[in-house]
Amino acid sequence: MLSEEDLISRILKVKNLKENCFKYLEDVSKELLTQKILFAIAELTAEKMGPVKLSEIAKKTTGEHDKSKQDLVRLTIEKSLLKCGLAEKLKYASNDVRYILTAYRFQKIKEIDSFRGESTQPIGDVFELPKNTWPISDEFYLLLAKKHGYEQSLKKLHSDFDSDVIPRGKYETLNSDYKKSLDKINEKLDSKYSGLETLVVSES
């Protein structure tokens, strides 16, 4: 199975997509089975924190998971998502094939041919799948909540000390304890979830 670090790297990565592949992410394709499958893979992966089976994708996108529906979903994945590099097929055993997205953030690009050779040009902003579809463990959110709690506690502690509500000795002890705990949380966020905090809290 993919490790949590592998999942995080997929979230952090920005994948370039040609216009004919980027269209699967746009509103114009929201009624297409391809986009429904793409979002289903993302949502199921977030729930399971790992690659998902064809039967699960078929059930989520069509409401059924019989062989005909699975065949339809598999063909759609192969002809669009795999071909465009939006999804990856992982074989764990002869009868255990699963799918996962290659990234959660995408950049539309235009290919340019010139006398200098081929190059690409980004078009528009980076597109992100909804953050609730990102496979992020509960531990990350718990660490963020604790970090916020300690930051607020330190602010209150400093304010109380400045207002002579708390004696110096108690202030210094609590200040030291809170800072040590906050440092440990920040160290874990930086080592295990490096770069993710900025992406997740950037909108707030």
PDB file of C-alpha atoms in Angstrom:
ATOM      1  CA  MET A   1       0.000   0.000   0.000  1.00  0.00           C
ATOM      2  CA  LEU A   2       1.068   3.592  -0.489  1.00  0.00           C
ATOM      3  CA  SER A   3       2.490   5.273   2.586  1.00  0.00           C
ATOM      4  CA  GLU A   4       1.091   8.469   4.071  1.00  0.00           C
ATOM      5  CA  GLU A   5       4.186  10.270   2.767  1.00  0.00           C
ATOM      6  CA  ASP A   6       3.364   9.103  -0.777  1.00  0.00           C
ATOM      7  CA  LEU A   7      -0.180  10.437  -0.449  1.00  0.00           C
ATOM      8  CA  ILE A   8       1.078  13.780   0.855  1.00  0.00           C
ATOM      9  CA  SER A   9       3.532  14.084  -2.057  1.00  0.00           C
ATOM     10  CA  ARG A  10       0.648  13.631  -4.501  1.00  0.00           C
ATOM     11  CA  ILE A  11      -1.257  16.452  -2.827  1.00  0.00           C
ATOM     12  CA  LEU A  12       1.742  18.787  -2.892  1.00  0.00           C
ATOM     13  CA  LYS A  13       2.570  18.040  -6.526  1.00  0.00           C
ATOM     14  CA  VAL A  14       1.237  20.223  -9.329  1.00  0.00           C
ATOM     15  CA  LYS A  15       0.721  18.124 -12.457  1.00  0.00           C
ATOM     16  CA  ASN A  16       0.812  19.709 -15.897  1.00  0.00           C
ATOM     17  CA  LEU A  17      -2.050  18.717 -18.182  1.00  0.00           C
ATOM     18  CA  LYS A  18      -2.605  19.398 -21.850  1.00  0.00           C
ATOM     19  CA  GLU A  19      -5.841  21.163 -22.702  1.00  0.00           C
ATOM     20  CA  ASN A  20      -7.523  17.995 -24.006  1.00  0.00           C
ATOM     21  CA  CYS A  21      -6.898  16.311 -20.634  1.00  0.00           C
ATOM     22  CA  PHE A  22      -7.505  19.328 -18.398  1.00  0.00           C
ATOM     23  CA  LYS A  23     -11.061  19.500 -19.757  1.00  0.00           C
ATOM     24  CA  TYR A  24     -11.983  16.511 -17.572  1.00  0.00           C
ATOM     25  CA  LEU A  25     -11.593  18.785 -14.533  1.00  0.00           C
ATOM     26  CA  GLU A  26     -13.686  21.654 -15.866  1.00  0.00           C
ATOM     27  CA  ASP A  27     -17.396  22.410 -15.438  1.00  0.00           C
ATOM     28  CA  VAL A  28     -18.029  21.609 -19.097  1.00  0.00           C
ATOM     29  CA  SER A  29     -17.358  17.938 -18.252  1.00  0.00           C
ATOM     30  CA  LYS A  30     -19.305  17.701 -14.989  1.00  0.00           C
ATOM     31  CA  GLU A  31     -21.967  15.464 -16.552  1.00  0.00           C
ATOM     32  CA  LEU A  32     -19.406  13.147 -18.133  1.00  0.00           C
ATOM     33  CA  LEU A  33     -18.731   9.763 -16.548  1.00  0.00           C
ATOM     34  CA  THR A  34     -15.010  10.575 -16.716  1.00  0.00           C
ATOM     35  CA  GLN A  35     -15.262  13.462 -14.278  1.00  0.00           C
ATOM     36  CA  LYS A  36     -17.618  11.533 -12.012  1.00  0.00           C
ATOM     37  CA  ILE A  37     -15.071   8.718 -11.877  1.00  0.00           C
ATOM     38  CA  LEU A  38     -12.215  11.120 -11.177  1.00  0.00           C
ATOM     39  CA  PHE A  39     -14.033  12.707  -8.244  1.00  0.00           C
ATOM     40  CA  ALA A  40     -15.194   9.293  -7.027  1.00  0.00           C
ATOM     41  CA  ILE A  41     -11.586   8.067  -6.902  1.00  0.00           C
ATOM     42  CA  ALA A  42     -10.604  11.197  -4.970  1.00  0.00           C
ATOM     43  CA  GLU A  43     -13.464  10.897  -2.467  1.00  0.00           C
ATOM     44  CA  LEU A  44     -12.998   7.168  -1.905  1.00  0.00           C
ATOM     45  CA  THR A  45      -9.239   7.576  -1.521  1.00  0.00           C
ATOM     46  CA  ALA A  46      -9.810  10.264   1.114  1.00  0.00           C
ATOM     47  CA  GLU A  47     -12.133   7.907   3.000  1.00  0.00           C
ATOM     48  CA  LYS A  48      -9.832   4.888   2.794  1.00  0.00           C
ATOM     49  CA  MET A  49      -6.481   6.720   2.836  1.00  0.00           C
ATOM     50  CA  GLY A  50      -5.276   4.567  -0.051  1.00  0.00           C
ATOM     51  CA  PRO A  51      -5.994   3.254  -3.571  1.00  0.00           C
ATOM     52  CA  VAL A  52      -9.527   2.017  -4.315  1.00  0.00           C
ATOM     53  CA  LYS A  53     -11.014  -0.946  -6.149  1.00  0.00           C
ATOM     54  CA  LEU A  54     -12.891  -0.822  -9.434  1.00  0.00           C
ATOM     55  CA  SER A  55     -16.066  -2.200  -7.820  1.00  0.00           C
ATOM     56  CA  GLU A  56     -16.039   0.665  -5.303  1.00  0.00           C
ATOM     57  CA  ILE A  57     -15.627   3.267  -8.054  1.00  0.00           C
ATOM     58  CA  ALA A  58     -18.404   1.681 -10.124  1.00  0.00           C
ATOM     59  CA  LYS A  59     -20.763   1.638  -7.120  1.00  0.00           C
ATOM     60  CA  LYS A  60     -20.117   5.299  -6.332  1.00  0.00           C
ATOM     61  CA  THR A  61     -20.458   6.551  -9.916  1.00  0.00           C
ATOM     62  CA  THR A  62     -23.285   4.371 -11.247  1.00  0.00           C
ATOM     63  CA  GLY A  63     -24.994   3.077  -8.129  1.00  0.00           C
ATOM     64  CA  GLU A  64     -24.184  -0.498  -9.170  1.00  0.00           C
ATOM     65  CA  HIS A  65     -21.073  -2.667  -9.264  1.00  0.00           C
ATOM     66  CA  ASP A  66     -22.031  -5.579 -11.504  1.00  0.00           C
ATOM     67  CA  LYS A  67     -19.592  -6.690 -14.215  1.00  0.00           C
ATOM     68  CA  SER A  68     -21.100  -4.538 -16.983  1.00  0.00           C
ATOM     69  CA  LYS A  69     -20.820  -1.374 -14.865  1.00  0.00           C
ATOM     70  CA  GLN A  70     -17.281  -2.249 -13.797  1.00  0.00           C
ATOM     71  CA  ASP A  71     -16.314  -2.836 -17.439  1.00  0.00           C
ATOM     72  CA  LEU A  72     -17.757   0.552 -18.408  1.00  0.00           C
ATOM     73  CA  VAL A  73     -15.886   2.312 -15.615  1.00  0.00           C
ATOM     74  CA  ARG A  74     -12.643   0.438 -16.355  1.00  0.00           C
ATOM     75  CA  LEU A  75     -12.757   1.340 -20.056  1.00  0.00           C
ATOM     76  CA  THR A  76     -13.446   4.990 -19.218  1.00  0.00           C
ATOM     77  CA  ILE A  77     -10.520   5.065 -16.805  1.00  0.00           C
ATOM     78  CA  GLU A  78      -8.179   3.441 -19.333  1.00  0.00           C
ATOM     79  CA  LYS A  79      -9.192   5.630 -22.288  1.00  0.00           C
ATOM     80  CA  SER A  80      -9.156   8.939 -20.413  1.00  0.00           C
ATOM     81  CA  LEU A  81      -7.746   9.102 -16.867  1.00  0.00           C
ATOM     82  CA  LEU A  82      -4.864   6.653 -17.358  1.00  0.00           C
ATOM     83  CA  LYS A  83      -4.086   7.937 -20.847  1.00  0.00           C
ATOM     84  CA  CYS A  84      -3.906  11.516 -19.584  1.00  0.00           C
ATOM     85  CA  GLY A  85      -1.908  10.588 -16.491  1.00  0.00           C
ATOM     86  CA  LEU A  86      -4.655  11.732 -14.119  1.00  0.00           C
ATOM     87  CA  ALA A  87      -4.889   8.324 -12.448  1.00  0.00           C
ATOM     88  CA  GLU A  88      -2.593   5.389 -11.806  1.00  0.00           C
ATOM     89  CA  LYS A  89      -3.402   1.684 -11.853  1.00  0.00           C
ATOM     90  CA  LEU A  90      -1.778  -0.353  -9.083  1.00  0.00           C
ATOM     91  CA  LYS A  91      -1.677  -4.154  -9.125  1.00  0.00           C
ATOM     92  CA  TYR A  92      -1.391  -5.689  -5.666  1.00  0.00           C
ATOM     93  CA  ALA A  93      -2.228  -9.239  -6.800  1.00  0.00           C
ATOM     94  CA  SER A  94      -3.649 -11.001  -9.858  1.00  0.00           C
ATOM     95  CA  ASN A  95      -7.179 -10.306  -8.646  1.00  0.00           C
ATOM     96  CA  ASP A  96      -6.498  -7.098  -6.735  1.00  0.00           C
ATOM     97  CA  VAL A  97      -6.193  -4.018  -8.951  1.00  0.00           C
ATOM     98  CA  ARG A  98      -6.724  -0.551  -7.483  1.00  0.00           C
ATOM     99  CA  TYR A  99      -6.687   3.042  -8.686  1.00  0.00           C
ATOM    100  CA  ILE A 100      -5.450   6.314  -7.272  1.00  0.00           C
ATOM    101  CA  LEU A 101      -5.031   9.847  -8.608  1.00  0.00           C
ATOM    102  CA  THR A 102      -1.539  10.959  -9.567  1.00  0.00           C
ATOM    103  CA  ALA A 103      -2.123  14.454  -8.153  1.00  0.00           C
ATOM    104  CA  TYR A 104      -4.756  16.721  -6.623  1.00  0.00           C
ATOM    105  CA  ARG A 105      -3.511  20.004  -8.077  1.00  0.00           C
ATOM    106  CA  PHE A 106      -3.252  20.604 -11.811  1.00  0.00           C
ATOM    107  CA  GLN A 107      -1.952  23.217 -14.235  1.00  0.00           C
ATOM    108  CA  LYS A 108      -3.368  23.572 -17.728  1.00  0.00           C
ATOM    109  CA  ILE A 109      -0.601  23.988 -20.277  1.00  0.00           C
ATOM    110  CA  LYS A 110      -0.340  24.780 -23.945  1.00  0.00           C
ATOM    111  CA  GLU A 111       2.368  23.166 -26.039  1.00  0.00           C
ATOM    112  CA  ILE A 112       4.333  25.542 -28.227  1.00  0.00           C
ATOM    113  CA  ASP A 113       6.433  24.506 -31.219  1.00  0.00           C
ATOM    114  CA  SER A 114       9.091  26.938 -32.334  1.00  0.00           C
ATOM    115  CA  PHE A 115      12.497  26.938 -33.975  1.00  0.00           C
ATOM    116  CA  ARG A 116      13.971  26.600 -30.466  1.00  0.00           C
ATOM    117  CA  GLY A 117      12.085  23.346 -30.000  1.00  0.00           C
ATOM    118  CA  GLU A 118       9.020  22.309 -28.046  1.00  0.00           C
ATOM    119  CA  SER A 119       8.034  24.149 -24.881  1.00  0.00           C
ATOM    120  CA  THR A 120       4.984  24.565 -22.684  1.00  0.00           C
ATOM    121  CA  GLN A 121       3.117  27.600 -21.443  1.00  0.00           C
ATOM    122  CA  PRO A 122       0.876  27.570 -18.340  1.00  0.00           C
ATOM    123  CA  ILE A 123      -2.707  28.715 -18.853  1.00  0.00           C
ATOM    124  CA  GLY A 124      -4.604  30.174 -15.904  1.00  0.00           C
ATOM    125  CA  ASP A 125      -4.264  29.335 -12.232  1.00  0.00           C
ATOM    126  CA  VAL A 126      -3.535  25.983 -10.647  1.00  0.00           C
ATOM    127  CA  PHE A 127      -6.738  23.941 -10.292  1.00  0.00           C
ATOM    128  CA  GLU A 128      -7.232  22.103  -7.002  1.00  0.00           C
ATOM    129  CA  LEU A 129      -9.653  19.308  -6.294  1.00  0.00           C
ATOM    130  CA  PRO A 130     -11.804  20.153  -3.245  1.00  0.00           C
ATOM    131  CA  LYS A 131      -9.755  19.873  -0.064  1.00  0.00           C
ATOM    132  CA  ASN A 132     -12.282  17.480   1.476  1.00  0.00           C
ATOM    133  CA  THR A 133     -11.216  14.942  -1.176  1.00  0.00           C
ATOM    134  CA  TRP A 134      -7.531  15.125  -0.215  1.00  0.00           C
ATOM    135  CA  PRO A 135      -6.291  11.986   1.604  1.00  0.00           C
ATOM    136  CA  ILE A 136      -5.092  13.624   4.806  1.00  0.00           C
ATOM    137  CA  SER A 137      -5.050  11.725   8.097  1.00  0.00           C
ATOM    138  CA  ASP A 138      -6.915  12.820  11.215  1.00  0.00           C
ATOM    139  CA  GLU A 139      -3.544  13.222  12.936  1.00  0.00           C
ATOM    140  CA  PHE A 140      -2.743  16.233  10.743  1.00  0.00           C
ATOM    141  CA  TYR A 141      -5.948  18.044  11.695  1.00  0.00           C
ATOM    142  CA  LEU A 142      -5.453  17.149  15.355  1.00  0.00           C
ATOM    143  CA  LEU A 143      -1.958  18.649  15.267  1.00  0.00           C
ATOM    144  CA  LEU A 144      -3.338  21.812  13.644  1.00  0.00           C
ATOM    145  CA  ALA A 145      -6.018  22.105  16.332  1.00  0.00           C
ATOM    146  CA  LYS A 146      -3.439  21.654  19.094  1.00  0.00           C
ATOM    147  CA  LYS A 147      -1.131  24.178  17.461  1.00  0.00           C
ATOM    148  CA  HIS A 148      -3.932  26.752  17.314  1.00  0.00           C
ATOM    149  CA  GLY A 149      -4.827  26.012  20.940  1.00  0.00           C
ATOM    150  CA  TYR A 150      -1.278  26.542  22.198  1.00  0.00           C
ATOM    151  CA  GLU A 151      -0.868  29.728  20.134  1.00  0.00           C
ATOM    152  CA  GLN A 152      -4.069  31.159  21.607  1.00  0.00           C
ATOM    153  CA  SER A 153      -3.040  30.074  25.115  1.00  0.00           C
ATOM    154  CA  LEU A 154       0.305  31.839  24.740  1.00  0.00           C
ATOM    155  CA  LYS A 155      -1.401  35.044  23.588  1.00  0.00           C
ATOM    156  CA  LYS A 156      -3.742  34.932  26.600  1.00  0.00           C
ATOM    157  CA  LEU A 157      -0.842  34.151  28.923  1.00  0.00           C
ATOM    158  CA  HIS A 158       1.168  37.147  27.659  1.00  0.00           C
ATOM    159  CA  SER A 159      -1.891  39.389  27.924  1.00  0.00           C
ATOM    160  CA  ASP A 160      -2.621  38.255  31.488  1.00  0.00           C
ATOM    161  CA  PHE A 161       0.990  38.797  32.520  1.00  0.00           C
ATOM    162  CA  ASP A 162       1.052  42.280  30.972  1.00  0.00           C
ATOM    163  CA  SER A 163      -2.135  43.082  32.906  1.00  0.00           C
ATOM    164  CA  ASP A 164      -0.620  41.780  36.185  1.00  0.00           C
ATOM    165  CA  VAL A 165      -3.256  39.041  36.393  1.00  0.00           C
ATOM    166  CA  ILE A 166      -0.654  36.273  36.756  1.00  0.00           C
ATOM    167  CA  PRO A 167       2.571  36.282  38.840  1.00  0.00           C
ATOM    168  CA  ARG A 168       5.937  36.145  37.089  1.00  0.00           C
ATOM    169  CA  GLY A 169       6.915  32.701  38.385  1.00  0.00           C
ATOM    170  CA  LYS A 170       3.756  31.023  37.124  1.00  0.00           C
ATOM    171  CA  TYR A 171       3.956  32.969  33.872  1.00  0.00           C
ATOM    172  CA  GLU A 172       7.510  31.820  33.173  1.00  0.00           C
ATOM    173  CA  THR A 173       6.678  28.174  33.939  1.00  0.00           C
ATOM    174  CA  LEU A 174       3.563  28.132  31.768  1.00  0.00           C
ATOM    175  CA  ASN A 175       5.271  30.100  28.983  1.00  0.00           C
ATOM    176  CA  SER A 176       8.113  27.566  28.885  1.00  0.00           C
ATOM    177  CA  ASP A 177       5.744  24.565  28.918  1.00  0.00           C
ATOM    178  CA  TYR A 178       3.471  25.952  26.197  1.00  0.00           C
ATOM    179  CA  LYS A 179       6.409  26.873  23.969  1.00  0.00           C
ATOM    180  CA  LYS A 180       7.969  23.411  24.334  1.00  0.00           C
ATOM    181  CA  SER A 181       4.673  21.751  23.404  1.00  0.00           C
ATOM    182  CA  LEU A 182       4.182  24.109  20.463  1.00  0.00           C
ATOM    183  CA  ASP A 183       7.720  23.446  19.226  1.00  0.00           C
ATOM    184  CA  LYS A 184       7.094  19.665  19.293  1.00  0.00           C
ATOM    185  CA  ILE A 185       3.893  20.104  17.278  1.00  0.00           C
ATOM    186  CA  ASN A 186       5.621  22.356  14.730  1.00  0.00           C
ATOM    187  CA  GLU A 187       8.496  19.884  14.412  1.00  0.00           C
ATOM    188  CA  LYS A 188       6.068  17.052  13.631  1.00  0.00           C
ATOM    189  CA  LEU A 189       4.123  19.185  11.151  1.00  0.00           C
ATOM    190  CA  ASP A 190       7.364  20.196   9.425  1.00  0.00           C
ATOM    191  CA  SER A 191       8.823  16.698   9.311  1.00  0.00           C
ATOM    192  CA  LYS A 192       5.749  14.614   8.449  1.00  0.00           C
ATOM    193  CA  TYR A 193       3.434  17.112   6.742  1.00  0.00           C
ATOM    194  CA  SER A 194       5.894  19.600   5.285  1.00  0.00           C
ATOM    195  CA  GLY A 195       4.195  22.103   2.976  1.00  0.00           C
ATOM    196  CA  LEU A 196       0.707  20.763   3.589  1.00  0.00           C
ATOM    197  CA  GLU A 197      -0.263  23.231   6.307  1.00  0.00           C
ATOM    198  CA  THR A 198       0.197  26.178   3.959  1.00  0.00           C
ATOM    199  CA  LEU A 199      -2.061  24.601   1.348  1.00  0.00           C
ATOM    200  CA  VAL A 200      -4.805  23.586   3.739  1.00  0.00           C
ATOM    201  CA  VAL A 201      -5.016  26.806   5.768  1.00  0.00           C
ATOM    202  CA  SER A 202      -4.265  29.254   2.975  1.00  0.00           C
ATOM    203  CA  GLU A 203      -7.948  30.061   2.370  1.00  0.00           C
ATOM    204  CA  SER A 204      -8.817  30.896   5.957  1.00  0.00           C
TER     205      SER A 204
END
